[in-house]
Coordinates of C-alpha atoms in Angstrom, one line a residue:
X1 CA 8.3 -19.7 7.4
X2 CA 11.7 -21.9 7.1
X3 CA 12.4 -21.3 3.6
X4 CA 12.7 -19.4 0.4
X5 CA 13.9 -16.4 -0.8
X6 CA 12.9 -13.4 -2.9
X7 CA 14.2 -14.3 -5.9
X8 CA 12.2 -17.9 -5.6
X9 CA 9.0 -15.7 -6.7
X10 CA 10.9 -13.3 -9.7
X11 CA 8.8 -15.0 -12.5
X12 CA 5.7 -14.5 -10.7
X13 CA 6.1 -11.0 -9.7
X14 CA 7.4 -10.3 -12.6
X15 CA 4.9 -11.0 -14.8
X16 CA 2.8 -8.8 -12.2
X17 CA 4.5 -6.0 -13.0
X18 CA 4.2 -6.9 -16.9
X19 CA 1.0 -8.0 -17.3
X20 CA -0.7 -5.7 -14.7
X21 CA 1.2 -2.4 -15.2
X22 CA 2.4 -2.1 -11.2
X23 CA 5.1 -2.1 -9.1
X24 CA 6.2 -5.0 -7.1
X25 CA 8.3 -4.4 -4.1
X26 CA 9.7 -8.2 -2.5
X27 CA 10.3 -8.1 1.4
X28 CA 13.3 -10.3 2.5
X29 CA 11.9 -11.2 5.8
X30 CA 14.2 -12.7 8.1
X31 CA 12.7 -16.6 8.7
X32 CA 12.0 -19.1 11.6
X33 CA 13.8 -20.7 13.7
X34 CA 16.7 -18.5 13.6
X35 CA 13.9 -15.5 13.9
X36 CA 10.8 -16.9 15.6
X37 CA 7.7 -14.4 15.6
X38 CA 7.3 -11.6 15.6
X39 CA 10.6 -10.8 13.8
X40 CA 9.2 -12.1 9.8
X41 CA 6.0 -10.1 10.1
X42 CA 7.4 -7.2 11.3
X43 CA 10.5 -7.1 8.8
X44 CA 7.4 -7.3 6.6
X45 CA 5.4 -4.7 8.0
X46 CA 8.5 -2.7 8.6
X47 CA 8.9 -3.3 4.2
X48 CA 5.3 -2.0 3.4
X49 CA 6.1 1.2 5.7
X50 CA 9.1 1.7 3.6
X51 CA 7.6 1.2 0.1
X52 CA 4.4 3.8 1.4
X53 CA 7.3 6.3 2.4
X54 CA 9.0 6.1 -0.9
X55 CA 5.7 5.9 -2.9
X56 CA 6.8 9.1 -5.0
X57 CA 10.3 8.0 -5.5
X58 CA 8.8 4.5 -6.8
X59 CA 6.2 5.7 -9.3
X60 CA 3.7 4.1 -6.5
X61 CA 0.4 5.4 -5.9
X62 CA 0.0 5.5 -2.2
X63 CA -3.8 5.1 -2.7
X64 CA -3.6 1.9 -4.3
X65 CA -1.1 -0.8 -2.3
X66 CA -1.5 -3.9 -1.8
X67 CA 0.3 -7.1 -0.1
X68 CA 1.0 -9.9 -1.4
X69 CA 2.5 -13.7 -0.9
X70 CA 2.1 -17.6 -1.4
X71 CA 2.6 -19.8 1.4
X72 CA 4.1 -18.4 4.5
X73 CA 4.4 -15.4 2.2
X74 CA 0.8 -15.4 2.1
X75 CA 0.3 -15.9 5.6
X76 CA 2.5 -12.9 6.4
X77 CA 1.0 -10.6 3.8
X78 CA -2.3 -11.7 5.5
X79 CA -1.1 -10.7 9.0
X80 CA 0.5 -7.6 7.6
X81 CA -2.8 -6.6 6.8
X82 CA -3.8 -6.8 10.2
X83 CA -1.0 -5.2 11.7
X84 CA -1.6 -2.0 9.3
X85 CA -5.4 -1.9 10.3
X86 CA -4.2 -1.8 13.9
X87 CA -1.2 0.1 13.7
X88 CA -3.5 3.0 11.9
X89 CA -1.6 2.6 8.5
X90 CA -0.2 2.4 5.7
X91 CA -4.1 1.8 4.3
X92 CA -4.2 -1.3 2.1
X93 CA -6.3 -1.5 -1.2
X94 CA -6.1 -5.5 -1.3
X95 CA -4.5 -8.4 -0.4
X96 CA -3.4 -11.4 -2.5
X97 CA -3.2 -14.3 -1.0
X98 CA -2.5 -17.5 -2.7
X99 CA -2.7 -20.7 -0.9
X100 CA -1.9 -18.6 2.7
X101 CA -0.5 -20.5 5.8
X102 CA -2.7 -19.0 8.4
X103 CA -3.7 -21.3 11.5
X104 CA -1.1 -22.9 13.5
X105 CA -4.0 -25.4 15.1
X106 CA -4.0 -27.9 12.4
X107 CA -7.2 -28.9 13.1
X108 CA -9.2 -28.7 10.1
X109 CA -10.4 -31.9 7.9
X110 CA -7.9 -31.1 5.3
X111 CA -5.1 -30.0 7.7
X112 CA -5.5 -34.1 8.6
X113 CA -5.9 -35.3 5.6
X114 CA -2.9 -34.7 3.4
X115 CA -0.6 -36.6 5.3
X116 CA 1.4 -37.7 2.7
X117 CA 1.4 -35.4 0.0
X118 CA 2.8 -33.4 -3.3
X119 CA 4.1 -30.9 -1.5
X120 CA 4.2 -30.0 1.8
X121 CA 2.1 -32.4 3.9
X122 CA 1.0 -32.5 7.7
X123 CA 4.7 -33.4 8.9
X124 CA 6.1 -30.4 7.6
X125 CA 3.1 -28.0 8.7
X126 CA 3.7 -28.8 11.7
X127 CA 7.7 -28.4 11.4
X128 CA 7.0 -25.0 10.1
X129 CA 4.7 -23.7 12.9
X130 CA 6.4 -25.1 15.7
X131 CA 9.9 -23.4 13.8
X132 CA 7.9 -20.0 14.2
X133 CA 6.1 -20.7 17.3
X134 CA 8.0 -22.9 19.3
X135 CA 6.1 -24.3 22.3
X136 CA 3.8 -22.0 21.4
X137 CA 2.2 -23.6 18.1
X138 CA -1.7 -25.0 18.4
X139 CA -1.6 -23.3 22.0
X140 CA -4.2 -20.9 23.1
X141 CA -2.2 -18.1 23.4
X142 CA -1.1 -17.4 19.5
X143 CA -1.5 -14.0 18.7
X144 CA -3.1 -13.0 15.2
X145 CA -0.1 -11.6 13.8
X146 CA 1.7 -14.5 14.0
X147 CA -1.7 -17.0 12.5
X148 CA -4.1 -14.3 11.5
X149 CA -6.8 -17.5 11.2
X150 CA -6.7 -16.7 15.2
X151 CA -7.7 -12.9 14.7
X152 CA -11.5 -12.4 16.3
X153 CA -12.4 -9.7 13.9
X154 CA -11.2 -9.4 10.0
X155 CA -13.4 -6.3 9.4
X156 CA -11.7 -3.2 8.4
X157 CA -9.3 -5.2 6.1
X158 CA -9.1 -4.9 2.9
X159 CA -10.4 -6.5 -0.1
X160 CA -8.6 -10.0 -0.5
X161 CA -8.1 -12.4 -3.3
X162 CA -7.9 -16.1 -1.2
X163 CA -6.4 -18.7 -3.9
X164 CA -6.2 -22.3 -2.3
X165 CA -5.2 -25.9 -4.4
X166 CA -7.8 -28.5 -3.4
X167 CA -5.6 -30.9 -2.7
X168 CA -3.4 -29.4 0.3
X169 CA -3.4 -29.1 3.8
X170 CA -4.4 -25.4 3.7
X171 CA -7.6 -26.1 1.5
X172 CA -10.0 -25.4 4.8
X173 CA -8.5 -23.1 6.3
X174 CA -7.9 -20.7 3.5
X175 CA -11.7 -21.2 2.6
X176 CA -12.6 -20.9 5.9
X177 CA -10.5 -17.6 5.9
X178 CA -12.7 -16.0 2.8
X179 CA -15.8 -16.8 4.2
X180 CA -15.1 -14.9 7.3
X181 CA -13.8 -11.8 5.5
X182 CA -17.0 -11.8 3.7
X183 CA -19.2 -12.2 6.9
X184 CA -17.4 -9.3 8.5
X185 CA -18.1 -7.2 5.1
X186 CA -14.6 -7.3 3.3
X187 CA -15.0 -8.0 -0.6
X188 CA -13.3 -11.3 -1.0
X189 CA -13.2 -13.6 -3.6
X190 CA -11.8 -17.5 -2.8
X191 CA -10.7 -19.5 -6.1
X192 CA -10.4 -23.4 -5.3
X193 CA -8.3 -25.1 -8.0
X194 CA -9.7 -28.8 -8.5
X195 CA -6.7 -31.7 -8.0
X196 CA -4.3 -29.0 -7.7
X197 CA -1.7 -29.3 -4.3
X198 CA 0.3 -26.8 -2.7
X199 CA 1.9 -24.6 -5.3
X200 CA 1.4 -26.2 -7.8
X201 CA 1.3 -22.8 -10.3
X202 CA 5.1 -22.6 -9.6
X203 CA 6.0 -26.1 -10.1
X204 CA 4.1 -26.6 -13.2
X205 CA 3.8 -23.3 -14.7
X206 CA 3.0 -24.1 -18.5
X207 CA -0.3 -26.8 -17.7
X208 CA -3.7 -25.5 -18.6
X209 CA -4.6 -25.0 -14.6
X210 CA -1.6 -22.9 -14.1
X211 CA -2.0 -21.1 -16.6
X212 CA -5.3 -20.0 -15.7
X213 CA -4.9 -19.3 -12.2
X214 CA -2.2 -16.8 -13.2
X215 CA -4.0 -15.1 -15.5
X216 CA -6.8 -14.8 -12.7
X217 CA -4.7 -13.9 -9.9
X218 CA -3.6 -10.7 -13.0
X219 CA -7.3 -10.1 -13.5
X220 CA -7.7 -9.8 -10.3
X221 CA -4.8 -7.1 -9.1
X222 CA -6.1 -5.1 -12.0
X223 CA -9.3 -4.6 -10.5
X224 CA -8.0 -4.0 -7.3
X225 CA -5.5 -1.6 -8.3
X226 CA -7.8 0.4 -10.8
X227 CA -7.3 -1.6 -14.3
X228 CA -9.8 -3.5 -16.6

């Protein structure tokens, strides 16, 4: 939500667009606190609309699109989702979501428990909400688009791929996240990496754990997208 840029994610996406034969379209969404919600979810909304309109131009088959992101990137792509299933379109074929931020409440056992950690602990969770948020973050009145964990109803969505570390703040909440897609009948599929913390893919790319989550998270956009 405070941080990173496009480029930060070229490797990944590109071997995306390599390995699974797609296009990959990065939105430059405009972060917190200089652009508190709803401004980075709707520059990213705003960047799906765009991509759907120039689906021909792009090679892109309208049919088969599908959002994407890690982090806060993941969070967004999560609530971007939402906003297309309310807004009446553009119709998602998946969503990718690796290690999402998606609940502002901080509540959950392993929101708590990774104080001190890896990469981005409790203390900056918290920093990152309340930069989005403001007085707002944890409060009752959080709307879905801006922590999509909040939204009362995930049916309609589409098909998601939920990839969490097991040693992060997020774990619960990401799980938590699957399992409700799944109760409200959207396919989903949750992978939890064992003593893995918060992106840890794209910090150690080349160990055996990396490795294989990438070539999962591939697997898994060429199912969605119509591959092997």
């Amino acid at each position: 939500m405070v941080l990173g840029t496009p480029e930060t994610d070229d490797a990944r996406v590109s071997a995306y667009a390599r390995d699974v034969g797609c296009v990959v379209v990065s939105a430059e969404y405009r972060p917190a606190p200089e652009h508190p919600h709803p401004v980075p979810v709707e520059d990213c909304y705003r960047a799906l609309g765009w991509t759907a309109g120039q689906a021909k131009a792009l090679g892109v088959d309208p049919h088969r699109l599908a959002v994407g992101g890690i982090s806060a990137g993941g969070g967004l792509a999560a609530a971007t989702a939402l906003l297309a299933r309310d807004r009446g379109g553009p119709a998602l074929a998946f969503q990718l979501l690796l290690c999402p931020m998606l609940d502002d409440r901080n509540t959950t056992p392993s929101s708590r428990e990774f104080s001190r950690a890896v990469a981005w602990p409790r203390a900056d969770n918290l920093f990152g909400w309340s930069a989005l948020l403001g007085p707002l973050a944890g409060a009752g009145r959080v709307p879905p688009y801006a922590a999509p964990a909040r939204a009362a109803d995930l049916s309609g969505l589409p098909a998601a791929s939920v990839d969490v570390g097991e040693l992060e703040v997020f774990r619960d909440e990401c799980a938590r996240y699957a399992l409700r897609l799944a109760e409200a009948g959207v396919p989903a599929e949750l992978r939890l990496s064992p003593g893995a913390f918060h992106g840890f893919d794209g910090v150690l790319p080349q160990v055996t754990l990396s490795r294989r989550a990438a070539a999962e998270q591939v697997a898994a956009l060429r199912r969605a997208l119509g591959g092997c």
